[in-house]
């Protein structure tokens, strides 16, 4: 199916243009190379429902354990909140797209532009964070405790494993694009979280994650650098996955060829002028 892929209006701010936010084509968020928009919606419904159950079960269970004051200190929880927010928003836009007779992503174009920029940014964060979180947890933090209660086990698997597959479903089935310069925002996000972990330590007297403990000396510094670098590596790994997705779609005739894309870009440029 041929989509219009209308872009957002060019931003008057150079920084927005540099990051590529205004290159976003909203129709890509609600359509797929592989399935119809209706099927994409049917895929998103159970995924979003599951993420909703998990996040509220996690909040409720954490509250009953008297640990809600620590909830937002964990990178895992912040990552899952971001994933859930993205899934809910994507579902909302998909529903409206299908309800629009002319199949036009109107909700993106009628909402404040900043929300579109945030949507693009959120997409990049879920792509990266939902790989880092499972890898770090299962390789460095999971101690394999025997006798863990079923609720803890289910929540652990959901936020440190199932989350990866929820993200991959979105990456595979949507037509969203990545913009390389946003890697800088990912790095800034990670640095801000490190500052948050220091604030938690300064106010509560404990480290959210053991490898962040500066008492470990040079080893801790190595962890900071290594984990930080991993975010950048995963970002570009995801860009590779996106390139593979588009290449496969073109090879199978599910996406326009490069020549057709160039013609489409020229048409968009004329319309903007």
Coordinates of C-alpha atoms in Angstrom, one line a residue:
X1 CA 0.0 0.0 0.0
X2 CA 1.3 3.5 -0.9
X3 CA 1.2 6.0 2.0
X4 CA 1.4 9.8 1.7
X5 CA 4.0 10.1 4.6
X6 CA 3.4 13.8 5.0
X7 CA 6.0 15.4 7.2
X8 CA 5.6 17.8 10.0
X9 CA 6.0 21.5 9.1
X10 CA 9.7 22.5 9.3
X11 CA 10.6 24.0 12.7
X12 CA 11.9 27.5 13.0
X13 CA 14.4 26.4 15.6
X14 CA 17.7 25.1 14.3
X15 CA 18.2 22.7 17.3
X16 CA 14.9 21.0 16.4
X17 CA 16.0 20.6 12.8
X18 CA 19.4 19.4 13.8
X19 CA 18.0 16.6 15.9
X20 CA 15.6 15.7 13.0
X21 CA 12.4 16.0 15.0
X22 CA 10.6 17.9 12.3
X23 CA 11.4 15.2 9.7
X24 CA 8.9 13.0 11.5
X25 CA 6.2 11.5 9.1
X26 CA 3.3 10.7 11.4
X27 CA 1.7 8.1 9.1
X28 CA 4.7 5.9 9.7
X29 CA 3.6 5.5 13.4
X30 CA 0.3 4.0 12.5
X31 CA 1.2 1.9 9.4
X32 CA 3.4 -1.1 8.7
X33 CA 5.4 -2.6 5.9
X34 CA 4.1 -6.0 6.7
X35 CA 0.5 -5.8 7.8
X36 CA -2.5 -3.5 7.3
X37 CA -3.2 -0.6 9.7
X38 CA -6.1 -2.7 11.1
X39 CA -3.8 -5.7 11.8
X40 CA -1.3 -3.3 13.4
X41 CA -4.0 -2.1 15.7
X42 CA -4.9 -5.6 16.6
X43 CA -1.3 -6.3 17.5
X44 CA -1.1 -3.2 19.6
X45 CA -4.2 -3.9 21.7
X46 CA -3.0 -7.0 23.6
X47 CA 0.5 -5.5 23.9
X48 CA -0.8 -2.3 25.4
X49 CA -3.2 -4.2 27.7
X50 CA -0.4 -6.4 29.0
X51 CA 1.8 -3.3 29.7
X52 CA -1.1 -1.7 31.5
X53 CA -1.6 -4.7 33.7
X54 CA 2.1 -5.0 34.5
X55 CA 2.6 -1.3 35.4
X56 CA -0.4 -1.1 37.7
X57 CA 0.3 -4.4 39.3
X58 CA 3.9 -3.3 39.9
X59 CA 2.8 0.0 41.4
X60 CA 0.1 -1.8 43.6
X61 CA 2.5 -4.5 44.7
X62 CA 5.3 -2.0 45.5
X63 CA 2.9 0.0 47.5
X64 CA 1.8 -3.0 49.6
X65 CA 5.5 -3.7 50.3
X66 CA 5.9 -0.2 51.6
X67 CA 8.6 0.6 49.0
X68 CA 6.8 3.1 46.8
X69 CA 9.1 5.9 47.9
X70 CA 11.9 4.1 46.1
X71 CA 9.9 3.2 42.9
X72 CA 11.0 6.1 40.7
X73 CA 14.6 5.7 41.6
X74 CA 15.0 2.5 39.6
X75 CA 15.9 2.9 35.9
X76 CA 13.9 -0.3 35.2
X77 CA 10.7 1.3 36.4
X78 CA 11.3 4.6 34.5
X79 CA 12.1 2.6 31.4
X80 CA 8.8 0.6 31.7
X81 CA 6.8 3.8 32.3
X82 CA 8.3 5.2 29.1
X83 CA 7.5 2.0 27.2
X84 CA 3.9 2.0 28.5
X85 CA 3.4 5.7 27.7
X86 CA 4.6 5.0 24.1
X87 CA 2.3 2.0 23.6
X88 CA -0.7 3.8 24.9
X89 CA 0.0 6.8 22.7
X90 CA 0.6 4.7 19.6
X91 CA -2.6 2.8 20.3
X92 CA -4.6 6.0 20.5
X93 CA -3.2 7.3 17.2
X94 CA -3.9 4.0 15.5
X95 CA -7.5 4.0 16.6
X96 CA -8.1 7.5 15.4
X97 CA -6.3 6.8 12.1
X98 CA -8.7 3.9 11.3
X99 CA -11.7 6.0 12.3
X100 CA -10.7 8.7 9.9
X101 CA -12.5 8.1 6.5
X102 CA -9.6 9.4 4.5
X103 CA -7.0 7.4 6.5
X104 CA -5.2 10.5 7.7
X105 CA -3.1 10.8 10.9
X106 CA -5.0 13.9 12.0
X107 CA -4.3 13.5 15.7
X108 CA -0.6 14.1 15.1
X109 CA -1.3 17.2 13.1
X110 CA -3.9 18.8 15.4
X111 CA -2.0 18.3 18.6
X112 CA 0.8 20.7 19.8
X113 CA 3.9 20.1 17.7
X114 CA 6.0 19.5 20.9
X115 CA 4.0 16.4 21.6
X116 CA 5.1 15.0 18.2
X117 CA 8.7 15.7 19.1
X118 CA 8.3 14.0 22.4
X119 CA 6.7 11.0 20.7
X120 CA 9.8 10.7 18.4
X121 CA 12.1 11.0 21.4
X122 CA 10.1 8.5 23.4
X123 CA 10.4 6.0 20.5
X124 CA 14.2 6.3 20.5
X125 CA 14.4 5.8 24.3
X126 CA 12.3 2.6 24.3
X127 CA 14.4 1.2 21.5
X128 CA 17.6 1.5 23.5
X129 CA 16.5 1.3 27.1
X130 CA 14.5 -1.9 26.7
X131 CA 17.6 -3.7 25.4
X132 CA 20.0 -2.3 28.1
X133 CA 17.7 -3.0 31.0
X134 CA 17.3 -6.8 30.4
X135 CA 21.0 -7.2 29.5
X136 CA 22.2 -5.4 32.7
X137 CA 19.7 -7.1 34.9
X138 CA 20.3 -10.7 33.8
X139 CA 24.1 -10.3 33.5
X140 CA 24.9 -8.2 36.5
X141 CA 22.0 -7.9 39.0
X142 CA 20.0 -11.2 38.9
X143 CA 21.3 -13.4 41.8
X144 CA 19.1 -16.3 41.0
X145 CA 17.4 -16.4 44.4
X146 CA 15.5 -19.7 45.0
X147 CA 12.1 -19.5 46.5
X148 CA 11.2 -16.1 45.1
X149 CA 7.4 -15.6 45.3
X150 CA 5.3 -15.8 42.1
X151 CA 4.4 -12.1 42.0
X152 CA 8.1 -11.0 42.2
X153 CA 9.0 -13.6 39.6
X154 CA 6.3 -12.4 37.2
X155 CA 7.1 -8.7 37.6
X156 CA 10.8 -9.4 37.2
X157 CA 10.3 -11.3 34.0
X158 CA 7.8 -8.7 32.7
X159 CA 10.0 -5.6 33.2
X160 CA 13.3 -7.3 32.5
X161 CA 12.4 -9.6 29.6
X162 CA 8.9 -9.3 28.2
X163 CA 9.5 -5.6 27.8
X164 CA 12.1 -6.3 25.2
X165 CA 9.6 -8.3 23.1
X166 CA 7.0 -5.5 23.4
X167 CA 9.5 -3.0 22.1
X168 CA 10.6 -5.4 19.3
X169 CA 7.0 -5.8 18.1
X170 CA 6.8 -2.0 17.8
X171 CA 10.1 -1.8 16.0
X172 CA 9.3 -4.6 13.5
X173 CA 5.7 -3.8 12.7
X174 CA 5.6 0.0 12.6
X175 CA 7.4 2.1 10.0
X176 CA 9.0 4.6 12.4
X177 CA 12.4 6.0 11.5
X178 CA 15.4 6.8 13.7
X179 CA 17.4 10.0 13.6
X180 CA 21.1 9.7 14.3
X181 CA 21.6 13.0 16.2
X182 CA 19.1 11.9 18.9
X183 CA 21.9 9.7 20.2
X184 CA 23.1 12.8 22.0
X185 CA 19.7 13.1 23.9
X186 CA 20.0 9.4 24.9
X187 CA 23.5 10.1 26.4
X188 CA 22.1 13.2 28.2
X189 CA 19.3 11.1 29.5
X190 CA 21.7 8.5 30.9
X191 CA 23.8 11.2 32.5
X192 CA 20.7 12.7 34.2
X193 CA 19.8 9.3 35.6
X194 CA 23.3 8.9 37.0
X195 CA 22.8 12.3 38.7
X196 CA 19.5 11.0 40.1
X197 CA 21.2 7.9 41.5
X198 CA 23.6 10.1 43.3
X199 CA 20.7 12.2 44.7
X200 CA 19.1 9.0 45.9
X201 CA 22.3 8.0 47.6
X202 CA 22.8 11.4 49.2
X203 CA 19.3 11.6 50.6
X204 CA 18.5 7.9 51.3
X205 CA 22.0 6.5 51.9
X206 CA 21.8 3.6 49.4
X207 CA 22.8 3.0 45.8
X208 CA 20.0 2.0 43.5
X209 CA 22.3 -0.4 41.7
X210 CA 25.5 -1.9 43.3
X211 CA 27.7 -1.1 40.3
X212 CA 27.0 2.6 40.8
X213 CA 28.7 2.6 44.2
X214 CA 31.7 4.9 44.1
X215 CA 33.3 3.0 47.0
X216 CA 34.3 0.4 44.4
X217 CA 36.9 2.9 43.1
X218 CA 38.2 2.5 39.6
X219 CA 35.9 -0.5 39.0
X220 CA 32.9 1.8 39.5
X221 CA 34.3 4.3 37.1
X222 CA 34.7 1.5 34.6
X223 CA 31.1 0.5 35.0
X224 CA 29.9 4.1 34.5
X225 CA 31.9 4.4 31.3
X226 CA 31.1 0.9 30.1
X227 CA 27.3 1.1 30.7
X228 CA 27.2 4.6 29.2
X229 CA 29.0 3.4 26.1
X230 CA 26.6 0.4 25.8
X231 CA 23.7 2.9 25.3
X232 CA 25.5 4.4 22.3
X233 CA 26.3 1.0 20.8
X234 CA 22.7 -0.2 21.2
X235 CA 21.4 3.0 19.6
X236 CA 23.4 2.3 16.5
X237 CA 22.6 -1.4 16.6
X238 CA 18.9 -0.4 16.5
X239 CA 19.6 1.9 13.5
X240 CA 21.1 -1.2 11.8
X241 CA 17.9 -3.1 12.6
X242 CA 15.8 -0.4 11.1
X243 CA 18.0 -0.4 7.9
X244 CA 17.6 -4.2 7.7
X245 CA 13.8 -3.8 8.1
X246 CA 13.5 -1.2 5.3
X247 CA 15.9 -3.2 3.0
X248 CA 13.8 -6.4 3.5
X249 CA 10.6 -4.4 2.8
X250 CA 12.1 -3.0 -0.4
X251 CA 13.3 -6.5 -1.5
X252 CA 9.9 -7.9 -1.0
X253 CA 8.1 -5.0 -2.6
X254 CA 6.5 -3.9 0.6
X255 CA 8.2 -0.5 0.6
X256 CA 9.0 2.0 -2.2
X257 CA 12.4 1.8 -3.9
X258 CA 15.0 4.4 -3.3
X259 CA 14.1 6.1 -6.5
X260 CA 10.5 6.2 -5.6
X261 CA 11.5 7.7 -2.2
X262 CA 13.5 10.4 -3.9
X263 CA 10.5 11.3 -6.1
X264 CA 8.3 11.4 -3.0
X265 CA 10.8 13.7 -1.2
X266 CA 10.8 16.0 -4.2
X267 CA 7.0 16.1 -4.2
X268 CA 7.0 16.9 -0.4
X269 CA 9.5 19.7 -1.0
X270 CA 7.3 21.3 -3.7
X271 CA 4.3 21.1 -1.4
X272 CA 6.2 22.8 1.4
X273 CA 7.2 25.6 -0.9

